[in-house]
Coordinates of N, CA and C in Angstrom, one line a residue:
M28 N 3.5 14.7 6.5 CA 2.0 14.3 6.9 C 1.0 15.2 6.5
H29 N 0.1 14.9 5.6 CA -0.9 15.9 5.2 C -2.2 15.7 6.1
E30 N -2.5 16.7 6.8 CA -3.6 16.6 7.7 C -4.8 17.2 7.2
F31 N -5.8 16.5 6.8 CA -7.1 17.4 6.2 C -8.1 17.5 7.2
P32 N -8.7 18.5 7.5 CA -9.6 18.7 8.7 C -10.8 18.0 8.5
D33 N -11.2 17.7 7.2 CA -12.5 16.8 7.1 C -12.4 16.3 5.8
V34 N -13.6 15.5 5.5 CA -13.7 14.6 4.3 C -13.7 15.7 3.2
P35 N -14.5 16.5 3.0 CA -14.7 17.3 1.9 C -13.3 18.1 1.4
S36 N -12.5 18.3 2.5 CA -11.2 18.9 2.1 C -10.4 18.0 1.6
F37 N -10.3 16.7 1.9 CA -9.7 15.5 1.3 C -10.2 15.5 -0.1
L38 N -11.5 15.2 -0.3 CA -12.1 14.7 -1.5 C -11.7 15.9 -2.5
A39 N -11.4 17.3 -2.1 CA -11.1 18.2 -3.1 C -9.7 18.2 -3.6
Q40 N -8.9 17.2 -3.1 CA -7.6 16.9 -3.8 C -7.4 16.0 -4.8
V41 N -8.9 15.4 -5.3 CA -8.7 14.4 -6.4 C -7.6 15.1 -7.7
G42 N -6.7 14.0 -7.9 CA -6.0 14.2 -9.2 C -4.5 14.6 -8.6
T43 N -4.4 15.0 -7.2 CA -3.3 15.5 -6.8 C -2.4 14.4 -6.0
E44 N -1.2 14.5 -6.0 CA -0.1 13.6 -5.0 C -0.4 14.1 -3.8
L45 N -0.8 13.2 -2.9 CA -1.0 13.4 -1.5 C 0.2 13.4 -0.5
G46 N 1.3 12.7 -1.1 CA 2.7 12.7 -0.6 C 3.5 11.3 -0.8
V47 N 4.6 11.3 0.0 CA 5.4 10.1 0.0 C 5.8 9.9 1.3
S48 N 5.6 8.3 1.7 CA 5.9 7.9 2.9 C 7.4 7.9 3.3
D49 N 7.7 7.5 4.6 CA 9.0 7.3 4.8 C 9.5 6.0 4.2
W50 N 10.7 5.8 4.2 CA 11.5 4.3 3.9 C 11.2 3.5 4.9
V51 N 11.0 2.1 4.2 CA 10.7 1.1 5.5 C 11.7 0.0 4.8
D52 N 12.4 -0.7 5.8 CA 13.5 -1.7 5.5 C 12.6 -3.1 5.5
V53 N 12.9 -3.7 4.4 CA 12.4 -5.0 4.1 C 13.4 -6.0 4.3
V54 N 13.5 -6.5 5.8 CA 14.5 -7.4 5.9 C 14.3 -8.8 6.0
Q55 N 15.1 -9.7 5.8 CA 14.5 -11.0 5.6 C 13.7 -11.5 7.0
E56 N 13.9 -11.1 8.2 CA 13.0 -11.5 9.3 C 11.6 -11.1 8.8
R57 N 11.2 -10.2 8.3 CA 10.0 -9.4 7.9 C 9.6 -10.4 7.0
I58 N 10.3 -10.8 5.9 CA 10.0 -11.7 5.0 C 9.6 -13.1 5.6
D59 N 10.3 -13.7 6.4 CA 10.1 -15.1 7.1 C 9.1 -14.8 7.9
L60 N 8.6 -13.7 8.4 CA 7.4 -13.8 9.4 C 6.1 -13.7 8.4
F61 N 6.4 -13.0 7.3 CA 5.2 -13.1 6.4 C 4.9 -14.3 5.9
A62 N 6.1 -15.2 5.4 CA 5.8 -16.4 5.1 C 5.3 -17.4 5.9
E63 N 5.6 -17.2 7.3 CA 5.0 -18.0 8.5 C 3.6 -17.7 8.5
A64 N 3.1 -16.5 8.3 CA 1.7 -16.0 8.6 C 0.9 -16.5 7.5
T65 N 1.5 -16.5 6.2 CA 0.7 -16.9 5.1 C 0.9 -18.3 4.7
G66 N 1.7 -19.0 5.0 CA 2.1 -20.5 4.7 C 2.9 -20.5 3.4
D67 N 3.3 -19.4 2.9 CA 3.8 -19.3 1.4 C 5.6 -19.3 1.8
H68 N 6.1 -20.4 1.8 CA 7.4 -20.7 2.0 C 8.3 -21.0 0.8
Q69 N 8.0 -20.5 -0.4 CA 8.7 -20.6 -1.4 C 10.1 -20.3 -1.3
W70 N 11.0 -21.1 -1.9 CA 12.5 -21.1 -1.6 C 13.0 -19.6 -2.0
I71 N 12.6 -19.0 -3.0 CA 12.9 -17.6 -3.3 C 12.8 -16.7 -2.5
H72 N 12.0 -16.9 -1.4 CA 11.5 -16.1 -0.3 C 12.2 -16.3 1.1
V73 N 12.3 -17.6 1.3 CA 13.0 -18.0 2.6 C 14.2 -18.9 2.7
D74 N 14.8 -19.3 1.4 CA 16.0 -20.1 1.6 C 17.0 -19.3 1.1
I75 N 18.0 -18.8 2.1 CA 18.8 -17.9 1.7 C 20.1 -18.5 1.0
A76 N 20.6 -19.6 1.2 CA 21.5 -20.2 0.3 C 21.1 -20.4 -1.1
R77 N 20.2 -21.1 -1.2 CA 19.5 -21.3 -2.5 C 19.1 -20.1 -3.4
A78 N 18.4 -19.0 -2.7 CA 18.0 -17.9 -3.5 C 19.4 -17.3 -3.7
A79 N 20.6 -17.3 -3.2 CA 21.7 -16.7 -3.6 C 22.2 -17.0 -4.9
E80 N 21.8 -18.3 -5.1 CA 22.2 -19.0 -6.5 C 21.1 -18.6 -7.6
G81 N 19.8 -18.0 -7.1 CA 18.8 -18.0 -7.9 C 19.0 -16.6 -8.8
P82 N 17.8 -16.4 -9.6 CA 17.9 -15.2 -10.5 C 18.1 -13.9 -10.0
F83 N 17.8 -13.7 -8.8 CA 17.8 -12.3 -8.1 C 19.2 -12.4 -7.2
G84 N 20.1 -13.2 -6.9 CA 21.1 -13.2 -6.0 C 21.0 -13.0 -4.6
G85 N 19.5 -13.5 -4.2 CA 19.2 -13.3 -2.8 C 17.6 -13.5 -2.9
T86 N 17.4 -13.6 -1.6 CA 15.8 -13.8 -1.4 C 15.0 -12.4 -1.8
I87 N 13.9 -12.6 -2.2 CA 13.0 -11.6 -2.3 C 11.8 -11.5 -1.4
A88 N 11.2 -10.3 -1.3 CA 9.9 -10.3 -0.6 C 8.8 -10.8 -1.6
H89 N 7.7 -11.2 -0.8 CA 6.5 -11.8 -1.6 C 5.8 -10.6 -2.0
G90 N 5.2 -10.6 -3.3 CA 4.6 -9.6 -3.8 C 3.3 -9.1 -3.0
Y91 N 2.7 -10.2 -2.2 CA 1.7 -9.8 -1.3 C 2.1 -9.2 0.1
L92 N 3.3 -9.4 0.4 CA 3.9 -8.6 1.6 C 4.3 -7.1 1.2
T93 N 4.6 -6.9 -0.1 CA 4.9 -5.6 -0.5 C 3.6 -4.9 -0.5
V94 N 2.4 -5.4 -1.0 CA 1.1 -4.7 -1.2 C 0.5 -4.6 0.2
S95 N 0.9 -5.5 1.1 CA 0.3 -5.5 2.5 C 1.0 -4.3 3.2
M96 N 2.0 -3.7 2.7 CA 2.6 -2.5 3.3 C 1.9 -1.3 3.1
V97 N 0.8 -1.3 2.1 CA 0.2 0.1 1.9 C -0.2 0.8 2.8
P98 N -1.1 -0.1 3.7 CA -1.7 0.8 5.0 C -0.6 1.7 5.8
V99 N 0.6 1.0 5.8 CA 1.7 1.8 6.6 C 2.0 3.0 6.0
F100 N 2.2 3.1 4.5 CA 2.4 4.1 3.7 C 1.3 5.2 3.9
L101 N 0.1 4.7 3.8 CA -0.9 5.5 3.6 C -1.2 6.3 5.1
Q102 N -0.9 5.7 6.1 CA -1.0 6.2 7.7 C 0.1 7.4 7.6
Q103 N 1.2 7.2 7.0 CA 2.4 8.1 7.2 C 2.3 9.2 6.4
V104 N 1.3 9.2 5.2 CA 1.1 10.5 4.2 C -0.1 11.4 4.5
Y105 N -1.3 10.7 5.1 CA -2.2 11.7 5.3 C -3.0 11.2 6.4
T106 N -3.9 12.2 7.0 CA -4.9 11.8 8.0 C -6.2 12.7 7.5
I107 N -7.3 12.2 7.9 CA -8.6 13.0 7.6 C -9.4 13.1 8.8
G108 N -9.7 14.3 9.4 CA -10.4 14.7 10.4 C -11.9 14.3 10.1
Q109 N -12.7 14.2 11.1 CA -14.2 14.2 11.1 C -14.5 13.0 10.4
V110 N -13.9 11.8 10.5 CA -14.3 10.6 9.8 C -14.7 9.5 10.8
A111 N -16.0 9.0 10.2 CA -16.4 8.1 11.0 C -16.0 6.5 10.8
S112 N -15.5 6.3 9.4 CA -14.6 5.1 9.3 C -14.2 5.2 7.8
I113 N -12.9 4.4 7.6 CA -12.5 4.3 6.2 C -12.3 2.8 6.2
L114 N -13.2 2.3 5.1 CA -13.2 0.8 4.9 C -12.5 0.3 3.6
N115 N -11.7 -0.8 3.9 CA -11.1 -1.3 2.7 C -12.0 -1.8 1.7
Y116 N -12.1 -1.4 0.5 CA -13.1 -1.9 -0.4 C -12.4 -2.9 -1.4
G117 N -11.1 -2.6 -1.5 CA -10.5 -3.6 -2.6 C -9.2 -2.9 -3.4
L118 N -8.7 -3.7 -4.4 CA -7.7 -3.3 -5.0 C -8.1 -3.4 -6.6
D119 N -7.5 -2.7 -7.4 CA -7.7 -2.9 -9.0 C -6.2 -2.7 -9.4
K120 N -5.9 -3.4 -10.6 CA -4.7 -3.1 -11.4 C -3.4 -3.2 -10.4
V121 N -3.4 -4.3 -9.8 CA -2.1 -4.7 -9.0 C -0.9 -5.2 -9.9
R122 N 0.3 -4.6 -10.0 CA 1.3 -5.2 -10.7 C 2.3 -5.2 -9.6
F123 N 3.5 -6.0 -10.1 CA 4.6 -6.0 -9.2 C 5.9 -6.0 -10.3
P124 N 6.1 -4.7 -10.8 CA 7.1 -4.6 -11.8 C 8.5 -5.0 -11.6
H125 N 8.9 -4.9 -10.3 CA 10.3 -5.4 -9.9 C 10.5 -6.0 -8.4
P126 N 11.1 -6.9 -8.3 CA 11.3 -7.7 -7.1 C 11.8 -6.8 -6.2
V127 N 11.6 -7.1 -4.8 CA 12.1 -6.3 -3.6 C 13.1 -7.2 -3.1
I128 N 14.4 -7.1 -3.2 CA 15.4 -7.9 -2.5 C 15.4 -7.8 -1.0
S129 N 15.6 -8.8 -0.4 CA 15.8 -8.7 1.1 C 17.0 -7.6 1.3
G130 N 16.6 -6.8 2.4 CA 17.7 -5.8 2.8 C 17.4 -4.3 2.0
A131 N 16.5 -4.4 1.0 CA 16.2 -3.1 0.2 C 15.2 -2.2 1.1
R132 N 15.1 -1.1 0.6 CA 14.1 -0.2 1.4 C 12.9 0.4 0.5
V133 N 11.7 0.5 0.8 CA 10.7 0.8 -0.1 C 10.0 1.9 0.6
R134 N 9.1 2.7 -0.2 CA 8.2 3.7 0.5 C 7.1 3.8 -0.6
G135 N 6.1 4.5 -0.1 CA 4.8 4.7 -0.9 C 4.6 6.0 -1.3
R136 N 4.3 6.2 -2.6 CA 4.0 7.4 -3.5 C 2.6 7.5 -3.5
I137 N 1.7 8.2 -3.1 CA 0.2 8.2 -3.1 C -0.4 9.5 -3.6
V138 N -1.4 9.1 -4.8 CA -2.0 10.2 -5.4 C -3.4 9.8 -5.3
L139 N -4.2 10.8 -4.9 CA -5.6 10.7 -5.0 C -6.3 10.6 -6.2
A140 N -6.6 9.4 -6.9 CA -6.8 9.3 -8.3 C -8.2 9.6 -8.8
A141 N -9.4 9.2 -8.0 CA -10.7 9.5 -8.2 C -11.4 9.4 -7.0
V142 N -12.7 10.0 -7.1 CA -13.8 9.9 -6.0 C -15.0 9.8 -6.8
E143 N -15.9 8.9 -6.1 CA -17.3 8.9 -6.5 C -18.1 8.6 -5.3
P144 N -19.5 8.9 -5.5 CA -20.3 8.8 -4.4 C -20.6 7.2 -4.2
A145 N -20.8 6.9 -2.8 CA -21.1 5.5 -2.5 C -22.5 5.3 -1.8
S146 N -22.9 4.2 -1.8 CA -24.2 4.1 -0.8 C -23.9 4.7 0.5
A147 N -22.7 4.5 1.1 CA -22.4 5.0 2.3 C -20.9 5.9 1.9
G148 N -21.0 7.2 2.1 CA -19.7 7.9 1.9 C -19.4 8.1 0.3
H149 N -18.2 8.1 0.3 CA -17.6 8.2 -1.0 C -16.5 7.1 -1.2
K150 N -16.4 6.5 -2.5 CA -15.5 5.6 -3.0 C -14.3 6.3 -3.4
V151 N -13.3 6.0 -2.7 CA -12.1 6.8 -3.1 C -10.9 5.8 -3.7
T152 N -10.4 6.3 -4.8 CA -9.4 5.4 -5.4 C -8.0 6.2 -5.3
L153 N -7.1 5.4 -4.6 CA -5.6 6.0 -4.4 C -4.8 5.3 -5.4
S154 N -4.0 5.9 -6.4 CA -3.0 5.4 -7.0 C -1.6 5.2 -6.1
V155 N -1.2 4.1 -5.7 CA -0.1 3.7 -4.9 C 0.9 3.4 -5.6
T156 N 2.1 3.8 -5.7 CA 3.2 3.3 -6.2 C 4.3 3.0 -5.0
V157 N 4.8 1.7 -5.0 CA 5.8 1.4 -4.0 C 7.1 1.3 -4.7
E158 N 8.0 2.4 -4.2 CA 9.3 2.6 -4.8 C 10.4 2.1 -4.1
I159 N 11.3 1.5 -4.7 CA 12.5 0.9 -4.1 C 13.7 1.7 -4.2
E160 N 14.3 2.0 -3.0 CA 15.4 3.0 -3.0 C 16.4 2.5 -4.0
G161 N 17.0 3.4 -4.9 CA 18.2 3.1 -5.9 C 17.5 2.2 -7.0
V162 N 16.3 2.1 -7.2 CA 15.8 1.2 -8.4 C 14.9 2.0 -9.2
A163 N 15.1 2.1 -10.4 CA 14.1 2.8 -11.4 C 12.6 2.5 -11.4
K164 N 12.5 1.1 -11.5 CA 11.1 0.5 -11.7 C 10.6 0.3 -10.3
P165 N 9.2 0.5 -10.2 CA 8.7 0.5 -8.9 C 8.5 -0.9 -8.5
A166 N 8.3 -1.4 -6.9 CA 8.1 -2.7 -6.6 C 6.6 -3.0 -6.9
C167 N 5.9 -2.3 -6.8 CA 4.2 -2.5 -6.9 C 3.4 -1.2 -7.5
V168 N 2.6 -1.5 -8.3 CA 1.6 -0.3 -8.5 C 0.4 -0.9 -8.5
A169 N -0.8 0.0 -7.7 CA -1.9 -0.6 -7.5 C -2.9 0.6 -7.3
Q170 N -4.2 0.2 -7.6 CA -5.3 1.2 -7.3 C -6.0 0.7 -6.1
V171 N -5.8 1.6 -5.1 CA -6.3 0.9 -3.7 C -7.7 1.8 -3.3
I172 N -8.9 1.0 -3.1 CA -10.2 1.6 -3.3 C -10.6 1.5 -1.7
H173 N -11.0 2.7 -1.3 CA -11.5 2.9 0.3 C -12.8 3.4 0.0
I174 N -13.7 3.2 1.0 CA -15.0 3.8 1.3 C -14.7 4.7 2.5
V175 N -14.8 5.9 2.2 CA -14.6 7.0 3.3 C -16.0 7.6 3.8
I176 N -16.1 7.4 5.1 CA -17.6 7.8 5.5 C -17.4 8.8 6.5
A177 N -17.7 10.0 6.3 CA -17.8 11.3 7.4 C -18.5 10.9 8.5
Q178 N -18.3 11.6 9.8 CA -18.9 11.4 10.8 C -20.5 11.7 10.8
E179 N -21.1 12.5 9.9 CA -22.4 13.0 9.9 C -23.1 11.7 9.1
E180 N -22.3 11.1 8.2 CA -23.0 10.0 7.6 C -23.2 8.7 8.1
H181 N -24.2 7.9 7.6 CA -24.5 6.7 8.3 C -24.5 5.6 7.2
I182 N -24.2 4.4 7.7 CA -23.8 3.2 6.8 C -25.3 2.6 6.7
N183 N -25.9 2.3 5.4 CA -26.9 1.6 5.3 C -26.4 0.3 4.8
V184 N -27.0 -0.8 5.6 CA -26.6 -2.2 5.4 C -27.6 -2.9 4.8
D185 N -28.9 -2.2 4.4 CA -29.9 -3.1 3.7 C -29.6 -3.5 2.3

């Protein structure tokens, strides 16, 4: 865990790898719960018998399940002190190069890719690579964009 005492010390790390999260198990129960929460019950995700005969030899995690794990990875990699808020601004360039087979383990590799001023705080772009244990290709690569607002800054909603 990398602990930044304040926003300026975090922003100064632009261009560097902030760290790598712990491994997280992607078990069938997690996949099934995600399918239930989203209504996405495609057989490749939830029908174990049919998926065993399919192209991957078993069920796979939803791509959106994989990207939804990014906040877990970020929380494990760094914290920033003296922050009023960190807001999710969006995602860019999201790709899923390799499926996550049920039972696999994944982790997030985080790079602080870019920082620019925003109307409130700073717009921060994090390059996130979701790695699969024992697999060369990543499960997901994405640019995650946050607005980071220091305690002394205020949000202008006009």
